[in-house]
PDB file of C-alpha atoms in Angstrom:
ATOM      1  CA  ILE A  26      28.603-139.314-150.809  1.00  0.00           C
ATOM      2  CA  GLY A  27      27.322-142.847-149.997  1.00  0.00           C
ATOM      3  CA  LEU A  28      23.985-143.038-148.943  1.00  0.00           C
ATOM      4  CA  CYS A  29      22.854-145.959-146.685  1.00  0.00           C
ATOM      5  CA  CYS A  30      19.260-146.690-145.480  1.00  0.00           C
ATOM      6  CA  GLY A  31      18.991-148.393-141.890  1.00  0.00           C
ATOM      7  CA  SER A  32      22.608-150.688-142.699  1.00  0.00           C
ATOM      8  CA  ARG A  33      24.704-148.811-140.121  1.00  0.00           C
ATOM      9  CA  GLY A  34      24.963-148.883-136.709  1.00  0.00           C
ATOM     10  CA  ARG A  35      22.961-149.969-133.961  1.00  0.00           C
ATOM     11  CA  GLY A  36      19.420-149.346-132.998  1.00  0.00           C
ATOM     12  CA  GLY A  37      18.002-149.044-129.321  1.00  0.00           C
ATOM     13  CA  ALA A  38      17.608-146.296-126.970  1.00  0.00           C
ATOM     14  CA  ASN A  39      19.459-142.926-127.789  1.00  0.00           C
ATOM     15  CA  SER A  40      20.674-144.503-130.770  1.00  0.00           C
ATOM     16  CA  ALA A  41      20.802-141.657-133.969  1.00  0.00           C
ATOM     17  CA  VAL A  42      18.606-141.668-136.479  1.00  0.00           C
ATOM     18  CA  ALA A  43      20.772-140.519-138.887  1.00  0.00           C
ATOM     19  CA  HIS A  44      24.845-139.902-139.291  1.00  0.00           C
ATOM     20  CA  TYR A  45      27.671-138.655-141.627  1.00  0.00           C
ATOM     21  CA  ASN A  46      30.868-141.306-141.568  1.00  0.00           C
ATOM     22  CA  SER A  47      33.477-138.926-142.663  1.00  0.00           C
ATOM     23  CA  THR A  48      36.221-141.529-143.060  1.00  0.00           C
ATOM     24  CA  THR A  49      33.935-143.707-145.483  1.00  0.00           C
ATOM     25  CA  GLY A  50      31.684-140.614-146.904  1.00  0.00           C
ATOM     26  CA  GLU A  51      28.497-142.480-146.108  1.00  0.00           C
ATOM     27  CA  ILE A  52      25.139-140.894-144.943  1.00  0.00           C
ATOM     28  CA  ASN A  53      23.215-143.201-142.945  1.00  0.00           C
ATOM     29  CA  LEU A  54      19.600-143.065-142.300  1.00  0.00           C
ATOM     30  CA  THR A  55      17.531-145.294-139.985  1.00  0.00           C
ATOM     31  CA  ARG A  56      14.727-147.151-141.842  1.00  0.00           C
ATOM     32  CA  ASP A  57      11.892-145.509-139.654  1.00  0.00           C
ATOM     33  CA  LYS A  58      13.131-142.420-138.792  1.00  0.00           C
ATOM     34  CA  GLY A  59      16.398-140.533-140.370  1.00  0.00           C
ATOM     35  CA  ASP A  60      14.697-139.894-144.034  1.00  0.00           C
ATOM     36  CA  GLY A  61      14.169-136.111-142.355  1.00  0.00           C
ATOM     37  CA  PHE A  62      17.546-135.544-141.580  1.00  0.00           C
ATOM     38  CA  LEU A  63      19.098-135.781-145.106  1.00  0.00           C
ATOM     39  CA  ALA A  64      19.859-132.454-145.440  1.00  0.00           C
ATOM     40  CA  HIS A  65      21.429-131.964-142.033  1.00  0.00           C
ATOM     41  CA  GLU A  66      24.157-135.163-143.183  1.00  0.00           C
ATOM     42  CA  TYR A  67      24.439-133.800-146.451  1.00  0.00           C
ATOM     43  CA  PHE A  68      25.686-130.153-144.972  1.00  0.00           C
ATOM     44  CA  HIS A  69      27.923-132.674-142.735  1.00  0.00           C
ATOM     45  CA  ALA A  70      29.503-134.280-145.271  1.00  0.00           C
ATOM     46  CA  ILE A  71      29.799-130.851-147.557  1.00  0.00           C
ATOM     47  CA  ALA A  72      31.620-129.512-144.136  1.00  0.00           C
ATOM     48  CA  ASN A  73      33.917-132.460-144.069  1.00  0.00           C
ATOM     49  CA  HIS A  74      34.893-131.926-148.072  1.00  0.00           C
ATOM     50  CA  PHE A  75      35.790-128.957-148.128  1.00  0.00           C
ATOM     51  CA  GLY A  76      37.966-129.552-144.873  1.00  0.00           C
ATOM     52  CA  ALA A  77      39.311-132.303-147.210  1.00  0.00           C
ATOM     53  CA  THR A  78      39.951-129.821-150.336  1.00  0.00           C
ATOM     54  CA  GLY A  79      40.980-126.937-148.416  1.00  0.00           C
ATOM     55  CA  VAL A  80      42.784-128.327-145.125  1.00  0.00           C
ATOM     56  CA  GLY A  81      44.141-131.448-146.700  1.00  0.00           C
ATOM     57  CA  ALA A  82      42.835-133.852-143.853  1.00  0.00           C
ATOM     58  CA  ASN A  83      39.841-135.067-142.693  1.00  0.00           C
ATOM     59  CA  VAL A  84      38.754-132.281-140.904  1.00  0.00           C
ATOM     60  CA  ASP A  85      35.304-130.623-140.599  1.00  0.00           C
ATOM     61  CA  TYR A  86      35.566-127.055-142.241  1.00  0.00           C
ATOM     62  CA  SER A  87      33.129-125.065-140.124  1.00  0.00           C
ATOM     63  CA  GLU A  88      35.126-126.602-137.279  1.00  0.00           C
ATOM     64  CA  PHE A  89      37.921-124.880-138.627  1.00  0.00           C
ATOM     65  CA  VAL A  90      36.445-121.698-139.705  1.00  0.00           C
ATOM     66  CA  GLY A  91      34.280-121.580-136.846  1.00  0.00           C
ATOM     67  CA  ALA A  92      37.510-121.150-134.426  1.00  0.00           C
ATOM     68  CA  ALA A  93      38.904-118.973-136.861  1.00  0.00           C
ATOM     69  CA  VAL A  94      35.703-116.685-136.278  1.00  0.00           C
ATOM     70  CA  LYS A  95      35.700-117.661-132.561  1.00  0.00           C
ATOM     71  CA  SER A  96      39.371-116.086-132.095  1.00  0.00           C
ATOM     72  CA  GLY A  97      38.902-112.862-134.299  1.00  0.00           C
ATOM     73  CA  GLN A  98      42.819-114.206-135.738  1.00  0.00           C
ATOM     74  CA  ASP A  99      41.130-113.861-139.532  1.00  0.00           C
ATOM     75  CA  THR A 100      38.856-111.309-141.146  1.00  0.00           C
ATOM     76  CA  PRO A 101      36.381-111.954-144.185  1.00  0.00           C
ATOM     77  CA  GLU A 102      38.916-109.489-146.453  1.00  0.00           C
ATOM     78  CA  GLN A 103      41.892-111.695-145.260  1.00  0.00           C
ATOM     79  CA  PRO A 104      40.746-115.116-144.251  1.00  0.00           C
ATOM     80  CA  ASN A 105      43.778-117.311-144.284  1.00  0.00           C
ATOM     81  CA  LEU A 106      41.248-120.925-144.400  1.00  0.00           C
ATOM     82  CA  GLY A 107      43.521-123.244-146.206  1.00  0.00           C
ATOM     83  CA  ASN A 108      43.543-123.917-149.891  1.00  0.00           C
ATOM     84  CA  LEU A 109      40.388-123.028-151.053  1.00  0.00           C
ATOM     85  CA  ARG A 110      39.491-120.718-153.790  1.00  0.00           C
ATOM     86  CA  LEU A 111      39.629-116.919-151.580  1.00  0.00           C
ATOM     87  CA  ASP A 112      35.864-116.308-152.481  1.00  0.00           C
ATOM     88  CA  LEU A 113      35.003-119.601-150.916  1.00  0.00           C
ATOM     89  CA  GLN A 114      36.852-118.833-147.826  1.00  0.00           C
ATOM     90  CA  LYS A 115      35.241-115.879-147.617  1.00  0.00           C
ATOM     91  CA  SER A 116      31.802-116.775-148.335  1.00  0.00           C
ATOM     92  CA  PHE A 117      32.326-119.675-145.497  1.00  0.00           C
ATOM     93  CA  TYR A 118      33.596-117.349-143.097  1.00  0.00           C
ATOM     94  CA  ASN A 119      30.862-115.225-143.056  1.00  0.00           C
ATOM     95  CA  LEU A 120      28.243-117.747-143.079  1.00  0.00           C
ATOM     96  CA  MET A 121      30.336-118.967-139.959  1.00  0.00           C
ATOM     97  CA  THR A 122      30.288-115.310-138.243  1.00  0.00           C
ATOM     98  CA  ALA A 123      26.949-115.303-138.718  1.00  0.00           C
ATOM     99  CA  ILE A 124      25.800-118.214-137.468  1.00  0.00           C
ATOM    100  CA  LEU A 125      28.202-118.054-134.451  1.00  0.00           C
ATOM    101  CA  LEU A 126      27.397-114.422-133.437  1.00  0.00           C
ATOM    102  CA  GLU A 127      24.690-111.367-134.170  1.00  0.00           C
ATOM    103  CA  PRO A 128      25.582-107.909-134.590  1.00  0.00           C
ATOM    104  CA  GLN A 129      25.729-105.892-131.404  1.00  0.00           C
ATOM    105  CA  ASP A 130      23.464-103.337-132.709  1.00  0.00           C
ATOM    106  CA  SER A 131      20.448-102.607-135.489  1.00  0.00           C
ATOM    107  CA  GLY A 132      20.208-100.720-138.573  1.00  0.00           C
ATOM    108  CA  PRO A 133      20.146-100.734-142.430  1.00  0.00           C
ATOM    109  CA  ASP A 134      22.978-102.069-142.863  1.00  0.00           C
ATOM    110  CA  VAL A 135      23.860-104.381-140.440  1.00  0.00           C
ATOM    111  CA  GLU A 136      23.660-107.662-142.506  1.00  0.00           C
ATOM    112  CA  MET A 137      25.954-105.894-144.917  1.00  0.00           C
ATOM    113  CA  ASN A 138      28.483-105.283-142.139  1.00  0.00           C
ATOM    114  CA  LEU A 139      30.026-108.188-140.056  1.00  0.00           C
ATOM    115  CA  SER A 140      32.052-106.174-138.034  1.00  0.00           C
ATOM    116  CA  LYS A 141      29.398-105.335-136.219  1.00  0.00           C
ATOM    117  CA  TYR A 142      28.616-109.179-135.187  1.00  0.00           C
ATOM    118  CA  THR A 143      29.964-109.563-131.742  1.00  0.00           C
ATOM    119  CA  ASN A 144      27.797-110.898-129.702  1.00  0.00           C
ATOM    120  CA  VAL A 145      27.261-114.624-129.091  1.00  0.00           C
ATOM    121  CA  SER A 146      24.053-115.473-131.266  1.00  0.00           C
ATOM    122  CA  PRO A 147      20.952-117.204-129.394  1.00  0.00           C
ATOM    123  CA  PHE A 148      21.556-119.801-131.829  1.00  0.00           C
ATOM    124  CA  VAL A 149      24.965-120.533-129.776  1.00  0.00           C
ATOM    125  CA  LEU A 150      23.593-119.814-126.349  1.00  0.00           C
ATOM    126  CA  ASP A 151      20.512-122.187-127.179  1.00  0.00           C
ATOM    127  CA  ALA A 152      22.786-125.069-128.293  1.00  0.00           C
ATOM    128  CA  GLN A 153      25.238-124.331-124.949  1.00  0.00           C
ATOM    129  CA  LYS A 154      21.693-125.016-122.862  1.00  0.00           C
ATOM    130  CA  LEU A 155      20.816-128.187-124.547  1.00  0.00           C
ATOM    131  CA  ASP A 156      24.663-129.049-124.108  1.00  0.00           C
ATOM    132  CA  SER A 157      24.266-128.161-120.205  1.00  0.00           C
ATOM    133  CA  ALA A 158      20.809-130.209-120.333  1.00  0.00           C
ATOM    134  CA  TYR A 159      22.380-133.464-121.405  1.00  0.00           C
ATOM    135  CA  GLY A 160      25.373-133.030-119.576  1.00  0.00           C
ATOM    136  CA  LYS A 161      28.016-132.156-122.133  1.00  0.00           C
ATOM    137  CA  SER A 162      29.249-128.932-121.173  1.00  0.00           C
ATOM    138  CA  ASN A 163      32.650-129.820-120.823  1.00  0.00           C
ATOM    139  CA  THR A 164      32.846-131.753-124.850  1.00  0.00           C
ATOM    140  CA  PRO A 165      29.816-129.778-126.520  1.00  0.00           C
ATOM    141  CA  TYR A 166      27.946-131.459-128.894  1.00  0.00           C
ATOM    142  CA  TYR A 167      25.179-129.232-130.050  1.00  0.00           C
ATOM    143  CA  ALA A 168      27.238-125.938-129.446  1.00  0.00           C
ATOM    144  CA  SER A 169      30.558-127.794-131.753  1.00  0.00           C
ATOM    145  CA  HIS A 170      30.751-125.441-134.720  1.00  0.00           C
ATOM    146  CA  ALA A 171      30.042-128.486-136.960  1.00  0.00           C
ATOM    147  CA  GLU A 172      26.614-129.131-135.390  1.00  0.00           C
ATOM    148  CA  LEU A 173      25.946-125.126-135.534  1.00  0.00           C
ATOM    149  CA  PHE A 174      26.735-125.496-139.048  1.00  0.00           C
ATOM    150  CA  ALA A 175      24.717-128.638-140.356  1.00  0.00           C
ATOM    151  CA  ARG A 176      21.720-127.746-137.805  1.00  0.00           C
ATOM    152  CA  GLY A 177      21.903-123.587-139.531  1.00  0.00           C
ATOM    153  CA  MET A 178      22.308-124.594-142.946  1.00  0.00           C
ATOM    154  CA  GLU A 179      19.262-127.536-142.457  1.00  0.00           C
ATOM    155  CA  HIS A 180      16.970-124.707-140.804  1.00  0.00           C
ATOM    156  CA  TRP A 181      17.765-122.326-144.007  1.00  0.00           C
ATOM    157  CA  LEU A 182      17.114-125.322-146.797  1.00  0.00           C
ATOM    158  CA  ALA A 183      13.872-126.212-144.583  1.00  0.00           C
ATOM    159  CA  ASN A 184      12.745-122.329-145.366  1.00  0.00           C
ATOM    160  CA  ARG A 185      13.636-122.010-148.571  1.00  0.00           C
ATOM    161  CA  LEU A 186      11.382-125.137-149.562  1.00  0.00           C
ATOM    162  CA  GLU A 187       8.667-123.928-147.164  1.00  0.00           C
ATOM    163  CA  GLU A 188       8.698-120.738-149.393  1.00  0.00           C
ATOM    164  CA  ASN A 189       8.446-122.994-152.308  1.00  0.00           C
ATOM    165  CA  GLY A 190       5.454-125.031-150.838  1.00  0.00           C
ATOM    166  CA  GLN A 191       7.663-128.026-150.451  1.00  0.00           C
ATOM    167  CA  LYS A 192       9.279-129.844-147.406  1.00  0.00           C
ATOM    168  CA  ASN A 193      12.601-131.927-146.131  1.00  0.00           C
TER     169      ASN A 193
END
C-alpha cells in the first residue's frame, strides 16, 4: 500500500479528503483534511487485498461478500466466497452480516446466532437516507457494501482507540 499526502487528484468544492485507488494500491490523503480518514481508506485497501487474493480480480471483497449475505445463497457455515481460507471467509461473512443486518429480536444468545439477523440494520438505513439526500439513490455510494464496510471498521477502530485514550 502506498501513502500519498496531497499529491493526487484535484482540489476544489466537493473534492474527496481521502481516497484509496485500488488500481495503484495508493491511499491519498489531502494536505489539510485527509489525515483523520486513514483508517477508513486502509480498510478499503484490506477489502481490495482480499478481493484480489480470494477472487483473483481487482474487486472489493466486502462488495462480493455483502452480495452473498444479501442474497442468502451462502451461509456462515458453508461459504463459497473465493479462494481464501475457510475461517477467513466465515469471519468476513459474519462481519458483513453484522454490518448489513440486525437481529429480529433480542436475547442472551442473539450475538452468537447470526441466523437471527434478518432485518436491515439502522446503519444501512441511515446510509440509504444519505444517498437519497445527495441524489445517489440509483447508484448508492454511502449504502454500497464497500462504504458500509470501511465506515463500520473505521468506527470500530475509533471505539477501540477511545477505550485506550487514543484518537485516529
